[in-house]
Short mmCIF file of C-alpha atoms in Angstrom, two decimals:
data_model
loop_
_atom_site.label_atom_id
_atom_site.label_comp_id
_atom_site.label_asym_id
_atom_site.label_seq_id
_atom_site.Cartn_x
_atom_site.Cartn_y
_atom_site.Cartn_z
CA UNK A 21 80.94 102.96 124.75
CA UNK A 22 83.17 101.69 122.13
CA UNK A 23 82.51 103.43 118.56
CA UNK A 24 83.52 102.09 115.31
CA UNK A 25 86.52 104.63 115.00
CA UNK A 26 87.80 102.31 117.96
CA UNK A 27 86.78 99.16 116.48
CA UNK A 28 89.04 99.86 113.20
CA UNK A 29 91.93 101.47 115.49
CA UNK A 30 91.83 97.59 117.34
CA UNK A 31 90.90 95.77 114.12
CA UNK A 32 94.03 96.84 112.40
CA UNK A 33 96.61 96.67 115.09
CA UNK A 34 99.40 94.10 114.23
CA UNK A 35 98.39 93.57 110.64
CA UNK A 36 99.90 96.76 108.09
CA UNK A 37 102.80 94.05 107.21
CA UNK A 38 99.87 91.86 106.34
CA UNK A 39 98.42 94.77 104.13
CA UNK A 40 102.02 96.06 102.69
CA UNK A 41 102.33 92.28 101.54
CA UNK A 42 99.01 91.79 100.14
CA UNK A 43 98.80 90.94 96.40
CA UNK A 44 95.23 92.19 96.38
CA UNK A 45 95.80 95.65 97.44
CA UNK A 46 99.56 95.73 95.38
CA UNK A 47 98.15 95.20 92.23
CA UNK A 48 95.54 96.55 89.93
CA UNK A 49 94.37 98.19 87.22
CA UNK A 50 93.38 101.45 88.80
CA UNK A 51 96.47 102.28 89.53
CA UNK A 52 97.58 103.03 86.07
CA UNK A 53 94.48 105.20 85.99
CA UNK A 54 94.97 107.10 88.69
CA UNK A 55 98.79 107.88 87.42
CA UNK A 56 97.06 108.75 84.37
CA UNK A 57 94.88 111.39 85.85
CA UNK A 58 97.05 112.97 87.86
CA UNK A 59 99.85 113.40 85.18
CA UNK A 60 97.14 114.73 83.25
CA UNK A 61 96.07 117.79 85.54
CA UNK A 62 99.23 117.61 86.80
CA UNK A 63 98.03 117.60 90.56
CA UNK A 64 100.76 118.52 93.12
CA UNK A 65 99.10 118.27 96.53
CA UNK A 66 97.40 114.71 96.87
CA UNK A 67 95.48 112.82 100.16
CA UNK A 68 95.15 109.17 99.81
CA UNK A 69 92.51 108.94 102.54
CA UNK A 70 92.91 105.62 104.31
CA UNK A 71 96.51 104.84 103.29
CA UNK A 72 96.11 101.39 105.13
CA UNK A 73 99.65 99.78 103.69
CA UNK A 74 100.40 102.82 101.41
CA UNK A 75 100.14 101.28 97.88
CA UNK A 76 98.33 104.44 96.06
CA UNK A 77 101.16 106.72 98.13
CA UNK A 78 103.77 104.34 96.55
CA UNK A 79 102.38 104.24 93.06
CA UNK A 80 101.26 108.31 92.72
CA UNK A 81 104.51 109.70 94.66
CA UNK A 82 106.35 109.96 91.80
CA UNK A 83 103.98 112.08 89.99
CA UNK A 84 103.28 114.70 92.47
CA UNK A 85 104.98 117.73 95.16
CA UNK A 86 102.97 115.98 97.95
CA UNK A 87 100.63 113.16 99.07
CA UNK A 88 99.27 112.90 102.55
CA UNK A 89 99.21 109.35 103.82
CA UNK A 90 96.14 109.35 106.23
CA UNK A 91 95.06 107.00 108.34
CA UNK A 92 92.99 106.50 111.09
CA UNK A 93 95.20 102.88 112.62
CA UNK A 94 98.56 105.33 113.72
CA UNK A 95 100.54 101.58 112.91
CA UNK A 96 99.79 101.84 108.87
CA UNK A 97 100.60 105.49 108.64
CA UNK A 98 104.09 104.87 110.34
CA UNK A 99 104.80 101.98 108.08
CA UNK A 100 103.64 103.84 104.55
CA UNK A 101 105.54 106.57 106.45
CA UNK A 102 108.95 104.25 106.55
CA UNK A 103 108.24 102.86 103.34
CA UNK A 104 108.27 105.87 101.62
CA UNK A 105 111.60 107.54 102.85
CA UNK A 106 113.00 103.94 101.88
CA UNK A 107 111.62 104.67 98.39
CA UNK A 108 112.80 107.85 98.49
CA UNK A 109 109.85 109.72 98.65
CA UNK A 110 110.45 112.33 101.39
CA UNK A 111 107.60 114.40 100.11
CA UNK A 112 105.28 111.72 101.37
CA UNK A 113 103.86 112.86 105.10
CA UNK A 114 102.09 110.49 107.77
CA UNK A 115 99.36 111.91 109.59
CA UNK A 116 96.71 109.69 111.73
CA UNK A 117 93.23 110.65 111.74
CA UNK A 118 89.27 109.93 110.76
CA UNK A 119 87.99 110.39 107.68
CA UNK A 120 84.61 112.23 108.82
CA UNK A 121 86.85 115.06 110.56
CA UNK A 122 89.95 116.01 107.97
CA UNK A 123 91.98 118.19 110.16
CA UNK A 124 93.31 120.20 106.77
CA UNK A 125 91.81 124.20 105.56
CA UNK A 126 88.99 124.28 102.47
CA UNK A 127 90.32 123.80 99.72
CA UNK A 128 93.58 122.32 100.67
CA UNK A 129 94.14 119.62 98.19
CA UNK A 130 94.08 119.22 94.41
CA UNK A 131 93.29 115.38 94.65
CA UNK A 132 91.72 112.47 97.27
CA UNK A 133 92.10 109.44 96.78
CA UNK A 134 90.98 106.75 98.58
CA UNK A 135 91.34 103.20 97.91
CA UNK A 136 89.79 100.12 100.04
CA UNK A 137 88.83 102.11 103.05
CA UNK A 138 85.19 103.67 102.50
CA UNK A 139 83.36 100.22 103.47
CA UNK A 140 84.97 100.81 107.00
CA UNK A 141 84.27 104.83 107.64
CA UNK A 142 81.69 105.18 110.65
CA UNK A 143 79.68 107.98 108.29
CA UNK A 144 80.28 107.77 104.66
CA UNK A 145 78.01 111.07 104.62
CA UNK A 146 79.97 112.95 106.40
CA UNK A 147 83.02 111.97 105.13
CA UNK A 148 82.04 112.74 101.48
CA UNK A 149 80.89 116.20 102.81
CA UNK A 150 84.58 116.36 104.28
CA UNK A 151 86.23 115.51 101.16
CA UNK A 152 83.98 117.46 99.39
CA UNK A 153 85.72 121.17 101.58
CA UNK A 154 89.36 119.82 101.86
CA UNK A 155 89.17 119.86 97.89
CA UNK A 156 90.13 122.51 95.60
CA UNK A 157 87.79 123.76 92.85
CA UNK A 158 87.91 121.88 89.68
CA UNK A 159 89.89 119.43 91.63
CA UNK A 160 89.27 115.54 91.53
CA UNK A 161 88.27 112.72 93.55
CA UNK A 162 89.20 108.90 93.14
CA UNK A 163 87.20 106.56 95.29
CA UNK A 164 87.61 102.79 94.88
CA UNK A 165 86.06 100.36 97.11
CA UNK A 166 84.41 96.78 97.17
CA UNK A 167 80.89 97.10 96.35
CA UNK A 168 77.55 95.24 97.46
CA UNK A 169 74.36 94.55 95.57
CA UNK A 170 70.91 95.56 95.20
CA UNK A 171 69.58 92.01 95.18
CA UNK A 172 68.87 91.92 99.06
CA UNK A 173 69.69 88.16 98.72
CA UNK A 174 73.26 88.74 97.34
CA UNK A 175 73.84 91.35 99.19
CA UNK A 176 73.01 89.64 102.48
CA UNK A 177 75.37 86.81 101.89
CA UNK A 178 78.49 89.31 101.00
CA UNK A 179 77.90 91.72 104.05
CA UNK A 180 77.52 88.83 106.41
CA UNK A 181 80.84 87.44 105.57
CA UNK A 182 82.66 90.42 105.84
CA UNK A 183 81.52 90.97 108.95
CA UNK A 184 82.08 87.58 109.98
CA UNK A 185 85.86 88.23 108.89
CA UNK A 186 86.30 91.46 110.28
CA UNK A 187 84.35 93.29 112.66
CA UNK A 188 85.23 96.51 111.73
CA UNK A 189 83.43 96.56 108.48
CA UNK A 190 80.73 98.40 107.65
CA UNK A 191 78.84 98.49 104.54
CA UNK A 192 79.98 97.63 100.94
CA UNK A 193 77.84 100.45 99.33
CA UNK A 194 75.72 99.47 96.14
CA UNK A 195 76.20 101.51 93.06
CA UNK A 196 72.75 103.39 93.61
CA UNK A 197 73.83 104.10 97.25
CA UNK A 198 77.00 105.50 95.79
CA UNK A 199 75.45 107.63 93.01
CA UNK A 200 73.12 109.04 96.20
CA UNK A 201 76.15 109.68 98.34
CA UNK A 202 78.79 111.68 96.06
CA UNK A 203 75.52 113.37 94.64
CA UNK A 204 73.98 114.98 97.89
CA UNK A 205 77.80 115.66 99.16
CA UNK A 206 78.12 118.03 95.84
CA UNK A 207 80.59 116.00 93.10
CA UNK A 208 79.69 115.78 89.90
CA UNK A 209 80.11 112.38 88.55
CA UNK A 210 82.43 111.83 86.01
CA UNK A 211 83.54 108.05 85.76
CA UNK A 212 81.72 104.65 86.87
CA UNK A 213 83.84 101.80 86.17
CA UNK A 214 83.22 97.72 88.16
CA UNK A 215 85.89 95.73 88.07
CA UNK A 216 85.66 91.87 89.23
CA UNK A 217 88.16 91.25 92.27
CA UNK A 218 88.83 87.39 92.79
CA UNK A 219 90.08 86.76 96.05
CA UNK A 220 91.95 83.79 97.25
CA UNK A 221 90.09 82.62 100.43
CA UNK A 222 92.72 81.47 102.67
CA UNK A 223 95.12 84.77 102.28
CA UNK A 224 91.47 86.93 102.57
CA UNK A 225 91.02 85.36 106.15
CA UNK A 226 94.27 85.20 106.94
CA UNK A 227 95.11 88.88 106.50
CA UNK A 228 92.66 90.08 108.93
CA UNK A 229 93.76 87.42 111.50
CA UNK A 230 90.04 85.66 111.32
CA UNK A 231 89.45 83.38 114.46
CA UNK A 232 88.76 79.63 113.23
CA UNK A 233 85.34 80.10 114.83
CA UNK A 234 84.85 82.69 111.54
CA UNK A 235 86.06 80.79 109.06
CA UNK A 236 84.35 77.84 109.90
CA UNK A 237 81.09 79.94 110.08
CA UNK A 238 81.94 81.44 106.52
CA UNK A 239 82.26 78.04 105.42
CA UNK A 240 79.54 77.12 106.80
CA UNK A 241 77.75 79.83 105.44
CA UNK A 242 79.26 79.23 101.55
CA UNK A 243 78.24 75.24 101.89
CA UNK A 244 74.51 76.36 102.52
CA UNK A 245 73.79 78.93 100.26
CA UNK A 246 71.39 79.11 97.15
CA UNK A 247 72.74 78.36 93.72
CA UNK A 248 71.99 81.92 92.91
CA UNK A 249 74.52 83.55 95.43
CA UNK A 250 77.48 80.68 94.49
CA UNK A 251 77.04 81.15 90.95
CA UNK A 252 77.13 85.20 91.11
CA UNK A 253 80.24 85.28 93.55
CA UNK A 254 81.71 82.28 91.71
CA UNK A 255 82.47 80.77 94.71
CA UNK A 256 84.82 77.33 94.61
CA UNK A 257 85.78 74.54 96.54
CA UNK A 258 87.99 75.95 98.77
CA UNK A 259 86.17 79.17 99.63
CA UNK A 260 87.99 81.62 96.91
CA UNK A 261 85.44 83.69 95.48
CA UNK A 262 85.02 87.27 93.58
CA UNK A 263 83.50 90.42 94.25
CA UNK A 264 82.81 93.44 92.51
CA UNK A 265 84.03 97.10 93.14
CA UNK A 266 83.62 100.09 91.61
CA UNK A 267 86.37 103.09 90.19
CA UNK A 268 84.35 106.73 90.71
CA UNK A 269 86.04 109.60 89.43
CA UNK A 270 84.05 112.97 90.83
CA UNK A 271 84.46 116.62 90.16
CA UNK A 272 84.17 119.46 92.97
CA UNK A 273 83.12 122.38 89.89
#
């Protein structure tokens, strides 16, 4: 039986260039707020939980005594692994694993972070509950991901296509499905923040390798839909389009 921990392993074979190169997950605004909050409790022992291409190790290193560059694809944590001794970050260390079984103590770090990666975890549950006893008391957690919608029409059209892309997603969590999540898992929630995300349709599809079969069917998909869905995810000629996501900043108190 092949389980969705496998599926993501398979998924991202071949492709952390793709990721280390992507504008999308280079750049943003969060970044700068992440810097910020670590400089301000002046965390030393960080975990950017599903490193993928190792942009939040690259932009926090400087600021801390350690980050953990976890992933579950063994291929991404080698290259943020590389990438980092190039920078000249030797206190950054690689280690490959899921993100529903954290192989650290309780307690362990002063910060998570985890950027991108949530909408592909096999049990967001039990990964929260995870995060939730690797972290130190009074210690904070940064969660950023791609987010869906309540409207069951919306939110059918953006979970369809991101399946169609890549197999191993799993669910781009609403906001109330979020609040539920870090709630029952124990965080107190500090920050809720969307941001709008356009994303250029050719480099989307192309960075996960899509089949033609997939685009064409996403396509396909984008030239049938109601005005309601193409107005909401702006979606243009050429299949660009934007979604939302969400920056969560939670407490363990």
């Amino acid at each position: 039986m092949t389980t969705q921990q496998q599926v993501n392993q398979t998924q991202y074979q071949n492709k952390s260039e793709a990721y280390l190169n992507s504008k999308v997950h280079a750049q943003g605004i969060e970044f700068k707020k992440m810097q910020n909050l670590i400089q301000q409790h002046q965390f030393k022992q960080v975990l950017d939980l599903g490193c993928g291409g190792g942009h939040v190790t690259y932009q926090i290193a400087a600021f801390t005594e350690q980050v953990i560059a976890y992933d579950i694809t063994p291929e991404m944590v080698n290259l943020v692994t590389m990438q980092s001794q190039q920078k000249g970050f030797d206190h950054v260390i690689g280690q490959v694993g899921a993100a529903e079984q954290l192989d650290f103590p309780a307690e362990h770090f002063d910060c998570v972070i985890s950027r991108y990666s949530a909408h592909h975890w096999q049990n967001i549950t039990q990964a929260l509950h995870e995060i939730y006893r690797v972290l130190r008391v009074n210690g904070k957690v940064i969660m950023f991901d791609i987010i869906g919608n309540a409207n069951p029409i919306l939110d059918t059209f953006i979970q369809t296509i991101e399946t169609i892309r890549d197999p191993s997603h799993v669910r781009n969590y609403n906001l109330s499905e979020w609040m539920a999540f870090v709630e029952q898992a124990g965080f107190k929630i500090e920050i809720i923040e969307k941001q709008s995300l356009a994303l250029n349709f050719q480099s989307w599809v192309e960075r996960m390798q899509t089949l033609e079969k997939g685009i064409h069917t996403i396509r396909y998909l984008q030239s049938k839909i109601s005005d309601q869905v193409r107005s909401y995810y702006q979606i243009k000629e050429d299949g660009t389009f934007t979604s939302e996501a969400v920056y969560l900043v939670l407490s363990k108190i």
